[in-house]
mmCIF file of C-alpha atoms in Angstrom:
data_model
loop_
_atom_site.group_PDB
_atom_site.id
_atom_site.type_symbol
_atom_site.label_atom_id
_atom_site.label_comp_id
_atom_site.label_asym_id
_atom_site.label_seq_id
_atom_site.Cartn_x
_atom_site.Cartn_y
_atom_site.Cartn_z
ATOM 1 C CA PHE A 1 62.028 -103.441 71.750
ATOM 2 C CA ASP A 2 62.085 -101.313 68.592
ATOM 3 C CA ILE A 3 63.272 -97.702 68.892
ATOM 4 C CA GLU A 4 61.375 -96.874 65.670
ATOM 5 C CA GLU A 5 58.062 -97.817 67.312
ATOM 6 C CA ILE A 6 58.194 -95.636 70.434
ATOM 7 C CA ASP A 7 55.476 -93.058 71.129
ATOM 8 C CA LEU A 8 56.733 -89.654 69.969
ATOM 9 C CA GLU A 9 54.064 -87.855 72.009
ATOM 10 C CA ASP A 10 54.864 -89.273 75.447
ATOM 11 C CA LYS A 11 54.209 -86.492 77.986
ATOM 12 C CA LYS A 12 56.497 -88.125 80.560
ATOM 13 C CA VAL A 13 59.456 -87.868 78.170
ATOM 14 C CA TYR A 14 58.739 -84.197 77.428
ATOM 15 C CA ASP A 15 58.411 -83.465 81.161
ATOM 16 C CA PHE A 16 61.731 -85.274 81.694
ATOM 17 C CA ILE A 17 63.397 -83.013 79.081
ATOM 18 C CA SER A 18 61.653 -79.894 80.449
ATOM 19 C CA ASN A 19 63.078 -80.655 83.905
ATOM 20 C CA GLY A 20 66.595 -80.550 82.448
ATOM 21 C CA GLU A 21 67.260 -84.291 82.848
ATOM 22 C CA THR A 22 69.284 -84.283 79.636
ATOM 23 C CA ILE A 23 72.875 -85.086 80.585
ATOM 24 C CA GLY A 24 73.894 -87.713 78.029
ATOM 25 C CA VAL A 25 70.940 -86.904 75.749
ATOM 26 C CA PHE A 26 71.958 -86.230 72.144
ATOM 27 C CA GLN A 27 72.396 -82.488 71.451
ATOM 28 C CA LEU A 28 70.693 -81.438 74.710
ATOM 29 C CA GLU A 29 73.357 -82.129 77.328
ATOM 30 C CA SER A 30 75.354 -78.878 77.535
ATOM 31 C CA SER A 31 74.534 -76.567 80.446
ATOM 32 C CA GLY A 32 73.156 -73.964 78.031
ATOM 33 C CA MET A 33 70.910 -76.506 76.334
ATOM 34 C CA ILE A 34 69.674 -77.771 79.714
ATOM 35 C CA ASP A 35 68.713 -74.189 80.647
ATOM 36 C CA LEU A 36 66.973 -73.679 77.293
ATOM 37 C CA CYS A 37 64.972 -76.892 77.764
ATOM 38 C CA LYS A 38 63.866 -75.646 81.198
ATOM 39 C CA TRP A 39 62.870 -72.237 79.777
ATOM 40 C CA ILE A 40 61.018 -73.483 76.702
ATOM 41 C CA LYS A 41 59.514 -76.611 78.314
ATOM 42 C CA PRO A 42 59.052 -78.554 75.067
ATOM 43 C CA ASP A 43 55.838 -80.549 74.738
ATOM 44 C CA CYS A 44 56.204 -81.779 71.154
ATOM 45 C CA LEU A 45 58.882 -82.726 68.626
ATOM 46 C CA ASP A 46 58.505 -79.325 66.909
ATOM 47 C CA ASP A 47 59.684 -77.630 70.131
ATOM 48 C CA ILE A 48 62.800 -79.817 70.359
ATOM 49 C CA THR A 49 63.471 -79.091 66.677
ATOM 50 C CA ALA A 50 63.277 -75.358 67.427
ATOM 51 C CA ILE A 51 65.556 -75.713 70.465
ATOM 52 C CA ASN A 52 68.216 -77.292 68.220
ATOM 53 C CA ALA A 53 67.977 -74.371 65.801
ATOM 54 C CA LEU A 54 67.765 -71.616 68.424
ATOM 55 C CA TYR A 55 70.716 -72.597 70.614
ATOM 56 C CA ARG A 56 73.425 -70.837 68.636
ATOM 57 C CA PRO A 57 75.136 -67.442 69.037
ATOM 58 C CA GLY A 58 73.038 -65.550 66.450
ATOM 59 C CA PRO A 59 69.557 -66.336 67.798
ATOM 60 C CA MET A 60 70.762 -66.024 71.407
ATOM 61 C CA GLU A 61 72.198 -62.536 70.766
ATOM 62 C CA SER A 62 69.382 -61.264 68.537
ATOM 63 C CA GLY A 63 66.571 -61.750 71.052
ATOM 64 C CA MET A 64 64.891 -64.475 68.985
ATOM 65 C CA VAL A 65 65.222 -66.946 71.848
ATOM 66 C CA ASP A 66 63.676 -64.535 74.362
ATOM 67 C CA ASP A 67 60.719 -63.940 72.031
ATOM 68 C CA PHE A 68 60.224 -67.671 71.523
ATOM 69 C CA VAL A 69 60.380 -68.415 75.270
ATOM 70 C CA ASP A 70 57.974 -65.578 76.165
ATOM 71 C CA ILE A 71 55.410 -66.665 73.549
ATOM 72 C CA LYS A 72 55.743 -70.341 74.509
ATOM 73 C CA ASN A 73 55.136 -69.477 78.161
ATOM 74 C CA GLY A 74 52.135 -67.253 77.363
ATOM 75 C CA LYS A 75 53.795 -63.945 78.266
ATOM 76 C CA LYS A 76 53.387 -62.678 74.682
ATOM 77 C CA ASP A 77 51.021 -63.503 71.841
ATOM 78 C CA PRO A 78 52.499 -64.779 68.572
ATOM 79 C CA THR A 79 52.439 -62.193 65.785
ATOM 80 C CA PHE A 80 52.750 -62.721 62.041
ATOM 81 C CA PRO A 81 54.008 -60.156 59.498
ATOM 82 C CA PHE A 82 50.992 -61.009 57.327
ATOM 83 C CA PRO A 83 48.056 -63.342 58.101
ATOM 84 C CA ASP A 84 48.991 -65.416 55.010
ATOM 85 C CA LEU A 85 52.232 -66.419 56.754
ATOM 86 C CA GLU A 86 50.587 -68.037 59.772
ATOM 87 C CA PRO A 87 50.763 -71.580 58.265
ATOM 88 C CA VAL A 88 54.517 -71.091 57.645
ATOM 89 C CA LEU A 89 55.384 -69.620 61.059
ATOM 90 C CA LYS A 90 52.799 -71.242 63.336
ATOM 91 C CA ASP A 91 55.076 -74.124 64.433
ATOM 92 C CA THR A 92 57.717 -71.626 65.591
ATOM 93 C CA LEU A 93 55.221 -69.252 67.252
ATOM 94 C CA GLY A 94 55.663 -66.499 64.645
ATOM 95 C CA VAL A 95 59.469 -66.439 64.970
ATOM 96 C CA ILE A 96 61.518 -67.081 61.800
ATOM 97 C CA VAL A 97 63.793 -69.968 62.793
ATOM 98 C CA TYR A 98 64.516 -72.023 59.659
ATOM 99 C CA GLN A 99 65.898 -71.443 56.165
ATOM 100 C CA GLU A 100 62.881 -73.245 54.717
ATOM 101 C CA GLN A 101 60.612 -70.609 56.277
ATOM 102 C CA VAL A 102 62.536 -67.838 54.488
ATOM 103 C CA MET A 103 62.022 -69.670 51.199
ATOM 104 C CA ASN A 104 58.295 -70.155 51.800
ATOM 105 C CA ILE A 105 57.832 -66.519 52.826
ATOM 106 C CA ALA A 106 59.446 -65.410 49.542
ATOM 107 C CA ARG A 107 57.100 -67.688 47.602
ATOM 108 C CA ILE A 108 53.938 -66.547 49.406
ATOM 109 C CA VAL A 109 54.640 -62.813 49.677
ATOM 110 C CA ALA A 110 56.689 -62.081 46.554
ATOM 111 C CA GLY A 111 55.725 -64.908 44.189
ATOM 112 C CA TYR A 112 59.187 -66.489 44.043
ATOM 113 C CA SER A 113 59.502 -69.920 42.429
ATOM 114 C CA LEU A 114 61.158 -72.678 44.474
ATOM 115 C CA GLY A 115 64.396 -72.195 42.498
ATOM 116 C CA GLN A 116 64.359 -68.418 43.010
ATOM 117 C CA ALA A 117 63.629 -68.866 46.721
ATOM 118 C CA ASP A 118 66.677 -71.121 47.039
ATOM 119 C CA MET A 119 68.819 -68.506 45.276
ATOM 120 C CA LEU A 120 67.529 -65.925 47.792
ATOM 121 C CA ARG A 121 68.437 -68.236 50.674
ATOM 122 C CA ARG A 122 71.976 -68.618 49.313
ATOM 123 C CA ALA A 123 72.394 -64.881 48.718
ATOM 124 C CA MET A 124 71.287 -64.147 52.283
ATOM 125 C CA GLY A 125 73.618 -66.777 53.707
ATOM 126 C CA LYS A 126 76.611 -65.331 51.827
ATOM 127 C CA LYS A 127 75.595 -61.721 52.568
ATOM 128 C CA LYS A 128 76.394 -60.473 49.058
ATOM 129 C CA VAL A 129 75.345 -56.814 49.214
ATOM 130 C CA SER A 130 74.738 -56.323 45.468
ATOM 131 C CA GLU A 131 72.790 -59.582 45.242
ATOM 132 C CA MET A 132 70.749 -58.668 48.313
ATOM 133 C CA GLU A 133 69.831 -55.276 46.872
ATOM 134 C CA ARG A 134 68.696 -56.982 43.657
ATOM 135 C CA HIS A 135 66.543 -59.439 45.602
ATOM 136 C CA LYS A 136 65.155 -56.675 47.805
ATOM 137 C CA GLU A 137 63.761 -54.941 44.715
ATOM 138 C CA ILE A 138 62.385 -58.226 43.301
ATOM 139 C CA PHE A 139 60.785 -58.966 46.689
ATOM 140 C CA ARG A 140 59.287 -55.466 46.987
ATOM 141 C CA LYS A 141 57.915 -55.514 43.460
ATOM 142 C CA GLY A 142 56.494 -59.034 43.812
ATOM 143 C CA ALA A 143 54.856 -58.205 47.150
ATOM 144 C CA VAL A 144 53.164 -55.068 45.746
ATOM 145 C CA GLU A 145 51.930 -57.023 42.727
ATOM 146 C CA LYS A 146 50.394 -59.603 45.064
ATOM 147 C CA GLY A 147 48.639 -56.894 47.059
ATOM 148 C CA PHE A 148 50.820 -56.801 50.182
ATOM 149 C CA ASN A 149 51.692 -53.559 51.969
ATOM 150 C CA GLU A 150 54.942 -52.242 50.485
ATOM 151 C CA LYS A 151 56.435 -50.834 53.718
ATOM 152 C CA ALA A 152 55.602 -53.991 55.688
ATOM 153 C CA ALA A 153 57.066 -56.161 52.901
ATOM 154 C CA ILE A 154 60.372 -54.239 52.930
ATOM 155 C CA GLU A 155 60.545 -54.523 56.741
ATOM 156 C CA LEU A 156 59.919 -58.252 56.442
ATOM 157 C CA PHE A 157 62.685 -58.618 53.841
ATOM 158 C CA GLU A 158 65.158 -56.789 56.091
ATOM 159 C CA LYS A 159 64.169 -58.983 59.021
ATOM 160 C CA MET A 160 64.732 -62.088 56.888
ATOM 161 C CA ALA A 161 68.110 -60.764 55.707
ATOM 162 C CA ASN A 162 69.169 -60.169 59.316
ATOM 163 C CA PHE A 163 67.990 -63.649 60.299
ATOM 164 C CA ALA A 164 69.815 -65.373 57.437
ATOM 165 C CA ALA A 165 73.205 -64.875 59.075
ATOM 166 C CA TYR A 166 72.272 -67.683 61.470
ATOM 167 C CA GLY A 167 69.372 -69.428 59.736
ATOM 168 C CA PHE A 168 69.267 -73.156 60.377
ATOM 169 C CA ASN A 169 68.139 -75.911 58.064
ATOM 170 C CA LYS A 170 64.914 -77.410 59.428
ATOM 171 C CA SER A 171 65.421 -80.869 57.903
ATOM 172 C CA HIS A 172 68.738 -81.024 59.781
ATOM 173 C CA ALA A 173 67.167 -79.834 63.047
ATOM 174 C CA VAL A 174 64.309 -82.389 62.784
ATOM 175 C CA ALA A 175 66.787 -85.265 62.457
ATOM 176 C CA TYR A 176 68.642 -83.985 65.536
ATOM 177 C CA ALA A 177 65.365 -83.608 67.447
ATOM 178 C CA LEU A 178 64.240 -87.163 66.711
ATOM 179 C CA ILE A 179 67.514 -88.658 67.997
ATOM 180 C CA ALA A 180 67.393 -86.332 71.026
ATOM 181 C CA TYR A 181 63.868 -87.545 71.837
ATOM 182 C CA GLN A 182 64.849 -91.200 71.336
ATOM 183 C CA THR A 183 67.811 -90.919 73.693
ATOM 184 C CA ALA A 184 65.697 -89.049 76.280
ATOM 185 C CA PHE A 185 63.074 -91.831 76.017
ATOM 186 C CA LEU A 186 65.754 -94.476 76.686
ATOM 187 C CA LYS A 187 67.203 -92.530 79.592
ATOM 188 C CA HIS A 188 63.757 -92.085 81.164
ATOM 189 C CA TYR A 189 62.428 -95.632 80.767
ATOM 190 C CA TYR A 190 65.635 -97.747 80.684
ATOM 191 C CA PRO A 191 68.210 -95.739 82.651
ATOM 192 C CA ALA A 192 70.558 -98.616 83.548
ATOM 193 C CA CYS A 193 70.775 -99.856 79.943
ATOM 194 C CA PHE A 194 71.048 -96.275 78.701
ATOM 195 C CA PHE A 195 73.957 -95.417 80.986
ATOM 196 C CA ALA A 196 75.739 -98.698 80.226
ATOM 197 C CA GLY A 197 75.596 -97.860 76.515
ATOM 198 C CA LEU A 198 76.494 -94.205 77.068
ATOM 199 C CA LEU A 199 79.490 -94.949 79.278
ATOM 200 C CA SER A 200 80.698 -97.586 76.820
ATOM 201 C CA THR A 201 80.865 -94.973 74.052
ATOM 202 C CA GLU A 202 83.047 -92.714 76.228
ATOM 203 C CA LEU A 203 85.536 -95.231 77.656
ATOM 204 C CA ASN A 204 88.517 -93.065 76.729
ATOM 205 C CA ASN A 205 87.101 -89.810 78.076
ATOM 206 C CA THR A 206 87.616 -89.807 81.845
ATOM 207 C CA ASP A 207 85.874 -86.446 82.357
ATOM 208 C CA LYS A 208 82.701 -87.635 80.626
ATOM 209 C CA VAL A 209 82.747 -91.002 82.400
ATOM 210 C CA THR A 210 82.989 -89.175 85.742
ATOM 211 C CA ASN A 211 80.209 -86.768 84.776
ATOM 212 C CA TYR A 212 77.876 -89.568 83.640
ATOM 213 C CA ILE A 213 78.563 -91.695 86.734
ATOM 214 C CA ASN A 214 77.724 -88.700 88.946
ATOM 215 C CA ASP A 215 74.492 -88.240 86.998
ATOM 216 C CA LEU A 216 73.428 -91.893 87.094
ATOM 217 C CA LYS A 217 73.733 -91.949 90.896
ATOM 218 C CA THR A 218 70.776 -89.541 90.996
ATOM 219 C CA TYR A 219 68.706 -92.331 89.385
ATOM 220 C CA ASP A 220 69.589 -94.736 92.224
ATOM 221 C CA ILE A 221 71.760 -96.899 89.970
ATOM 222 C CA LYS A 222 74.863 -98.482 91.505
ATOM 223 C CA VAL A 223 78.177 -98.665 89.688
ATOM 224 C CA PHE A 224 80.327 -101.610 90.732
ATOM 225 C CA PRO A 225 84.126 -101.557 90.587
ATOM 226 C CA PRO A 226 85.893 -103.732 87.988
ATOM 227 C CA ASP A 227 85.727 -107.446 88.844
ATOM 228 C CA VAL A 228 87.907 -110.073 87.202
ATOM 229 C CA ASN A 229 85.070 -112.620 87.383
ATOM 230 C CA GLU A 230 82.143 -110.361 86.386
ATOM 231 C CA SER A 231 83.330 -107.449 84.261
ATOM 232 C CA LEU A 232 83.249 -107.182 80.485
ATOM 233 C CA TRP A 233 85.371 -104.763 78.469
ATOM 234 C CA LEU A 234 82.337 -102.479 78.025
ATOM 235 C CA PHE A 235 79.939 -101.344 80.743
ATOM 236 C CA ASN A 236 77.100 -103.842 81.160
ATOM 237 C CA VAL A 237 73.946 -104.235 83.244
ATOM 238 C CA VAL A 238 73.893 -106.883 85.978
#
């Protein structure tokens, strides 16, 4: 078995996550994350990446999560500030979720270079008012020069500035999503081995051991008491 060779598009694994079967799954095991998985019903790695970025106070309070869930479930259509931004925002259904999207928007709409776009990202993250005002004017001017509507460009900049307080790094979220998918795959297809490994990592945390043992019983797996002739120091499969 090679974890690097598993199918990353296995519908059964995504259904498993969408049903909230994620206790013990990396990054997806809190009650809030379980609810979010049930609401969004991820069907690809991009969705799990977005879930990692969206489940934080800023997006939850700002309504970003509600928009994402409604569009994902077909209650709303995705909208894009400008048609040119569809390639940048398509994966997140028109919702700005990642810092990299802010940088790409600045490049496409206002003609920023990669270096300038990174400076904008930093300024937004630090919320420096004077720096933000300077960038707002650069953004407005660049957008007009490239033929974009001035009012819509300013609205977009303000939306980006508001987002930046809780913008997440996509490359970070992708790495989280991959490990989350891998652990969900193991839990779905090899539950006994998965729980043995999981419990072994939490030997000193009685609350987690209890929680995981309660969960594994729902998969019809028996847990035997310690046995002087059979038991190892770590949990093992017999």
